[in-house]
Short mmCIF file of C-alpha atoms in Angstrom, two decimals:
data_model
loop_
_atom_site.label_atom_id
_atom_site.label_comp_id
_atom_site.label_asym_id
_atom_site.label_seq_id
_atom_site.Cartn_x
_atom_site.Cartn_y
_atom_site.Cartn_z
CA UNK K 1 -38.28 -16.05 21.82
CA UNK K 2 -39.78 -17.14 18.49
CA UNK K 3 -36.45 -16.53 16.74
CA UNK K 4 -34.55 -18.50 19.37
CA UNK K 5 -36.97 -21.44 19.25
CA UNK K 6 -36.92 -21.39 15.45
CA UNK K 7 -33.12 -21.37 15.49
CA UNK K 8 -33.16 -24.46 17.71
CA UNK K 9 -35.53 -26.14 15.27
CA UNK K 10 -33.32 -25.29 12.27
CA UNK K 11 -30.28 -26.60 14.16
CA UNK K 12 -32.21 -29.79 14.90
CA UNK K 13 -32.99 -30.17 11.21
CA UNK K 14 -29.37 -29.64 10.14
CA UNK K 15 -27.99 -32.03 12.77
CA UNK K 16 -30.42 -34.81 11.87
CA UNK K 17 -30.54 -34.44 8.08
CA UNK K 18 -26.78 -34.78 7.71
CA UNK K 19 -26.43 -38.40 8.93
CA UNK K 20 -29.91 -39.36 7.69
CA UNK K 21 -29.37 -38.01 4.19
CA UNK K 22 -25.92 -39.55 3.90
CA UNK K 23 -27.25 -42.91 5.09
CA UNK K 24 -30.10 -42.72 2.56
CA UNK K 25 -27.61 -42.17 -0.26
CA UNK K 26 -25.45 -45.09 0.89
CA UNK K 27 -28.45 -47.41 1.34
CA UNK K 28 -30.16 -46.46 -1.93
CA UNK K 29 -28.52 -49.24 -4.04
CA UNK K 30 -29.71 -51.87 -1.56
CA UNK K 31 -33.27 -50.78 -0.73
CA UNK K 32 -36.41 -50.84 -2.85
CA UNK K 33 -37.85 -47.47 -3.81
CA UNK K 34 -40.65 -47.91 -1.28
CA UNK K 35 -38.35 -48.86 1.61
CA UNK K 36 -36.02 -45.96 0.82
CA UNK K 37 -38.98 -43.58 0.75
CA UNK K 38 -40.20 -44.62 4.19
CA UNK K 39 -36.65 -44.45 5.55
CA UNK K 40 -36.53 -40.81 4.46
CA UNK K 41 -40.01 -40.11 5.82
CA UNK K 42 -38.83 -41.33 9.22
CA UNK K 43 -36.50 -38.30 9.23
CA UNK K 44 -39.40 -36.00 8.27
CA UNK K 45 -41.38 -37.27 11.26
CA UNK K 46 -38.36 -36.74 13.49
CA UNK K 47 -38.17 -33.19 12.18
CA UNK K 48 -41.79 -32.56 13.13
CA UNK K 49 -41.13 -33.96 16.59
CA UNK K 50 -38.59 -31.15 16.85
CA UNK K 51 -41.16 -28.60 15.63
CA UNK K 52 -43.51 -29.65 18.42
CA UNK K 53 -40.88 -29.76 21.15
CA UNK K 54 -38.87 -26.65 20.25
CA UNK K 55 -41.56 -24.43 18.73
CA UNK K 56 -44.92 -25.65 20.04
CA UNK K 57 -46.20 -26.41 16.53
CA UNK K 58 -48.87 -29.10 16.12
CA UNK K 59 -51.27 -30.04 13.35
CA UNK K 60 -54.85 -31.00 12.58
CA UNK K 61 -55.39 -33.39 9.65
CA UNK K 62 -58.91 -33.84 8.27
CA UNK K 63 -60.43 -35.59 5.27
CA UNK K 64 -58.15 -38.63 5.34
CA UNK K 65 -61.20 -40.78 4.65
CA UNK K 66 -61.26 -39.35 1.10
CA UNK K 67 -57.90 -40.90 0.25
CA UNK K 68 -57.70 -44.21 -1.65
CA UNK K 69 -57.11 -47.28 0.47
CA UNK K 70 -55.77 -49.61 -2.23
CA UNK K 71 -52.02 -49.89 -2.66
CA UNK K 72 -52.30 -49.69 -6.44
CA UNK K 73 -54.84 -46.88 -6.81
CA UNK K 74 -53.13 -43.72 -8.01
CA UNK K 75 -54.29 -40.13 -7.49
CA UNK K 76 -52.88 -36.70 -8.17
CA UNK K 77 -52.83 -34.46 -5.11
CA UNK K 78 -53.21 -30.75 -5.90
CA UNK K 79 -52.35 -28.74 -2.81
CA UNK K 80 -52.38 -25.15 -1.62
CA UNK K 81 -48.82 -23.86 -1.26
CA UNK K 82 -48.10 -21.42 1.58
CA UNK K 83 -44.71 -22.38 3.01
CA UNK K 84 -42.07 -25.08 3.07
CA UNK K 85 -43.97 -26.66 5.95
CA UNK K 86 -46.70 -28.40 3.96
CA UNK K 87 -44.25 -30.03 1.56
CA UNK K 88 -42.82 -31.97 4.48
CA UNK K 89 -46.06 -32.28 6.46
CA UNK K 90 -47.85 -33.95 3.56
CA UNK K 91 -45.10 -36.57 3.39
CA UNK K 92 -45.37 -37.23 7.11
CA UNK K 93 -49.17 -37.43 7.11
CA UNK K 94 -49.99 -39.31 3.92
CA UNK K 95 -50.27 -43.11 4.31
CA UNK K 96 -48.90 -43.78 0.83
CA UNK K 97 -45.65 -42.93 -1.02
CA UNK K 98 -45.73 -39.55 -2.76
CA UNK K 99 -43.86 -38.38 -5.84
CA UNK K 100 -43.33 -34.63 -5.90
CA UNK K 101 -42.86 -32.65 -9.08
CA UNK K 102 -40.14 -30.19 -8.08
CA UNK K 103 -37.53 -27.86 -9.51
CA UNK K 104 -34.22 -29.59 -10.07
CA UNK K 105 -32.28 -26.94 -8.11
CA UNK K 106 -33.38 -28.71 -4.91
CA UNK K 107 -31.11 -31.62 -5.83
CA UNK K 108 -28.07 -29.46 -5.10
CA UNK K 109 -28.90 -28.96 -1.40
CA UNK K 110 -26.31 -30.98 0.57
CA UNK K 111 -27.62 -34.19 2.17
CA UNK K 112 -31.31 -33.29 1.77
CA UNK K 113 -31.11 -32.84 -1.99
CA UNK K 114 -28.77 -35.81 -2.40
CA UNK K 115 -31.28 -38.09 -0.67
CA UNK K 116 -34.16 -36.50 -2.60
CA UNK K 117 -32.41 -37.36 -5.83
CA UNK K 118 -32.42 -41.06 -4.90
CA UNK K 119 -36.20 -41.13 -4.51
CA UNK K 120 -38.61 -41.92 -7.34
CA UNK K 121 -39.82 -38.37 -8.00
CA UNK K 122 -39.96 -35.94 -10.92
CA UNK K 123 -37.49 -33.05 -11.10
CA UNK K 124 -37.91 -30.52 -13.88
CA UNK K 125 -36.26 -27.45 -15.40
CA UNK K 126 -38.98 -24.82 -15.00
CA UNK K 127 -37.29 -22.59 -17.60
CA UNK K 128 -38.16 -25.15 -20.29
CA UNK K 129 -41.94 -25.29 -19.84
CA UNK K 130 -42.93 -27.49 -22.78
CA UNK K 131 -40.10 -29.94 -22.15
CA UNK K 132 -40.94 -29.91 -18.43
CA UNK K 133 -44.56 -30.89 -18.96
CA UNK K 134 -43.62 -33.63 -21.42
CA UNK K 135 -41.39 -35.09 -18.72
CA UNK K 136 -44.13 -34.76 -16.10
CA UNK K 137 -46.63 -36.51 -18.39
CA UNK K 138 -44.22 -39.33 -19.22
CA UNK K 139 -43.19 -39.91 -15.61
CA UNK K 140 -46.75 -39.37 -14.40
CA UNK K 141 -48.03 -42.25 -16.53
CA UNK K 142 -45.31 -44.51 -15.15
CA UNK K 143 -45.98 -43.50 -11.55
CA UNK K 144 -49.74 -43.87 -11.99
CA UNK K 145 -49.26 -47.37 -13.39
CA UNK K 146 -47.39 -48.41 -10.24
CA UNK K 147 -49.91 -46.75 -7.89
CA UNK K 148 -47.73 -43.87 -6.70
CA UNK K 149 -49.51 -40.66 -5.67
CA UNK K 150 -48.18 -37.65 -7.57
CA UNK K 151 -48.35 -34.30 -5.77
CA UNK K 152 -48.23 -30.87 -7.38
CA UNK K 153 -48.84 -27.28 -6.25
CA UNK K 154 -51.02 -25.63 -8.90
CA UNK K 155 -50.11 -22.12 -7.75
CA UNK K 156 -46.49 -22.97 -8.52
CA UNK K 157 -44.98 -20.92 -5.71
CA UNK K 158 -45.62 -20.12 -2.06
CA UNK K 159 -48.56 -17.74 -1.59
CA UNK K 160 -48.90 -15.39 1.43
CA UNK K 161 -51.60 -16.18 3.94
CA UNK K 162 -55.05 -15.03 2.87
CA UNK K 163 -54.11 -14.58 -0.79
CA UNK K 164 -54.91 -16.53 -3.95
CA UNK K 165 -52.22 -17.37 -6.48
CA UNK K 166 -52.43 -17.95 -10.20
CA UNK K 167 -53.60 -21.55 -10.53
CA UNK K 168 -51.97 -23.37 -13.45
CA UNK K 169 -53.25 -26.40 -15.33
CA UNK K 170 -50.17 -28.65 -15.17
CA UNK K 171 -51.75 -31.00 -12.62
CA UNK K 172 -55.13 -31.18 -14.30
CA UNK K 173 -53.54 -31.71 -17.71
CA UNK K 174 -51.66 -34.62 -16.17
CA UNK K 175 -54.93 -35.99 -14.73
CA UNK K 176 -56.57 -35.92 -18.15
CA UNK K 177 -53.51 -37.47 -19.82
CA UNK K 178 -53.42 -40.35 -17.31
CA UNK K 179 -57.12 -40.69 -16.47
CA UNK K 180 -56.24 -40.41 -12.77
CA UNK K 181 -58.51 -38.53 -10.34
CA UNK K 182 -57.30 -35.40 -8.59
CA UNK K 183 -57.60 -34.81 -4.86
CA UNK K 184 -57.65 -31.16 -3.73
CA UNK K 185 -55.79 -30.35 -0.51
CA UNK K 186 -56.10 -27.15 1.53
CA UNK K 187 -53.05 -26.29 3.66
CA UNK K 188 -53.20 -23.52 6.27
CA UNK K 189 -49.53 -23.74 7.21
CA UNK K 190 -48.80 -20.00 7.02
CA UNK K 191 -50.58 -19.71 10.36
CA UNK K 192 -47.35 -20.96 11.93
CA UNK K 193 -44.73 -20.48 9.17
CA UNK K 194 -44.70 -17.48 6.80
CA UNK K 195 -43.64 -18.03 3.18
CA UNK K 196 -39.88 -18.02 2.52
CA UNK K 197 -38.97 -17.67 6.20
CA UNK K 198 -37.55 -20.19 8.62
CA UNK K 199 -39.62 -18.89 11.52
CA UNK K 200 -42.04 -21.17 13.32
CA UNK K 201 -44.69 -19.59 15.54
CA UNK K 202 -46.41 -21.68 18.21
CA UNK K 203 -49.83 -22.87 17.11
CA UNK K 204 -51.85 -25.39 15.15
CA UNK K 205 -51.80 -25.60 11.37
CA UNK K 206 -54.47 -27.54 9.50
CA UNK K 207 -54.38 -29.68 6.37
CA UNK K 208 -57.70 -30.74 4.86
CA UNK K 209 -58.23 -33.30 2.08
CA UNK K 210 -61.17 -33.09 -0.32
CA UNK K 211 -63.03 -35.76 -2.25
CA UNK K 212 -61.42 -37.15 -5.42
CA UNK K 213 -62.55 -35.50 -8.64
CA UNK K 214 -62.58 -37.61 -11.80
CA UNK K 215 -61.17 -36.00 -14.94
CA UNK K 216 -63.91 -37.66 -17.00
CA UNK K 217 -65.97 -35.08 -18.86
CA UNK K 218 -63.62 -32.26 -17.92
CA UNK K 219 -61.17 -30.10 -19.78
CA UNK K 220 -57.99 -29.09 -17.94
CA UNK K 221 -59.51 -25.66 -17.29
CA UNK K 222 -62.87 -26.86 -15.94
CA UNK K 223 -61.19 -29.45 -13.74
CA UNK K 224 -58.83 -26.79 -12.40
CA UNK K 225 -61.74 -24.44 -11.71
CA UNK K 226 -63.40 -27.13 -9.56
CA UNK K 227 -60.15 -27.81 -7.70
CA UNK K 228 -59.53 -24.10 -7.10
CA UNK K 229 -63.08 -23.46 -5.89
CA UNK K 230 -62.85 -26.27 -3.34
CA UNK K 231 -59.38 -25.35 -2.09
CA UNK K 232 -60.07 -21.64 -1.68
CA UNK K 233 -63.45 -22.25 -0.03
CA UNK K 234 -61.88 -24.76 2.34
CA UNK K 235 -59.06 -22.34 3.15
CA UNK K 236 -61.67 -19.88 4.37
CA UNK K 237 -63.16 -22.56 6.58
CA UNK K 238 -59.93 -23.78 8.19
CA UNK K 239 -58.24 -20.35 8.45
CA UNK K 240 -61.13 -17.83 8.55
CA UNK K 241 -59.20 -15.02 10.25
CA UNK K 242 -56.90 -14.78 7.22
CA UNK K 243 -59.82 -13.93 4.92
CA UNK K 244 -61.85 -11.48 6.98
CA UNK K 245 -61.52 -8.67 4.43
CA UNK K 246 -61.74 -10.73 1.24
CA UNK K 247 -64.56 -12.36 -0.66
CA UNK K 248 -64.39 -15.90 -2.02
CA UNK K 249 -62.86 -15.93 -5.52
CA UNK K 250 -64.93 -16.81 -8.57
CA UNK K 251 -63.77 -19.89 -10.47
CA UNK K 252 -61.24 -19.03 -13.17
CA UNK K 253 -59.61 -20.96 -15.97
CA UNK K 254 -55.97 -21.75 -15.32
CA UNK K 255 -52.88 -21.20 -17.40
CA UNK K 256 -50.54 -23.91 -18.69
CA UNK K 257 -47.79 -24.96 -16.29
#
């Protein structure tokens, strides 16, 4: 039954993204970046309506009070990465436009990638690490100046439920370069969607937002250690059954993105 319900959800996504993505591409010359963003987010929310109806998937969102309320106050969101679900859920839940730092291969996905390419985000070639970070830093300063929230996944790839990935310093280096605070985000989405699989299991996933952390007085490594400690501790709170056999990790210095 899970496979059938997931197949219906995937079909729903394909049927809706095709006209929505094409319309976004056609409208992009005529809409501001902000209006185009919210037009695309309307599709994301429609997609999650399908997740609830077809698959019985709902969410719990906590810590929203820690997010900035000003339209011009920028932050860098550093989020746990477990599945494709949180990349879309964060867009649907956040009250402010987000700019993802993502691999450029996503631009080649028909309709979805075409629309993504029209949004004001940062796509990088992950094979060219030094060049990639220079681009992130340059675009990050511009986005911070206009009040856009940049979002990055410090583990770099999707991590199985109950495990800890190798946290990298790309996001905290950007915070220090721009002077913008980081906001840690714990995402327990693998409770309903395993990494790299298009299966949705009925249930409730939780996303929790932490307090902003100023880069002042930090190195990239010490800032990352604080982010990692909060995220992994919060993951054990919001998804305790995934960590029954594991102890909380000690803070570690990260590696360059």
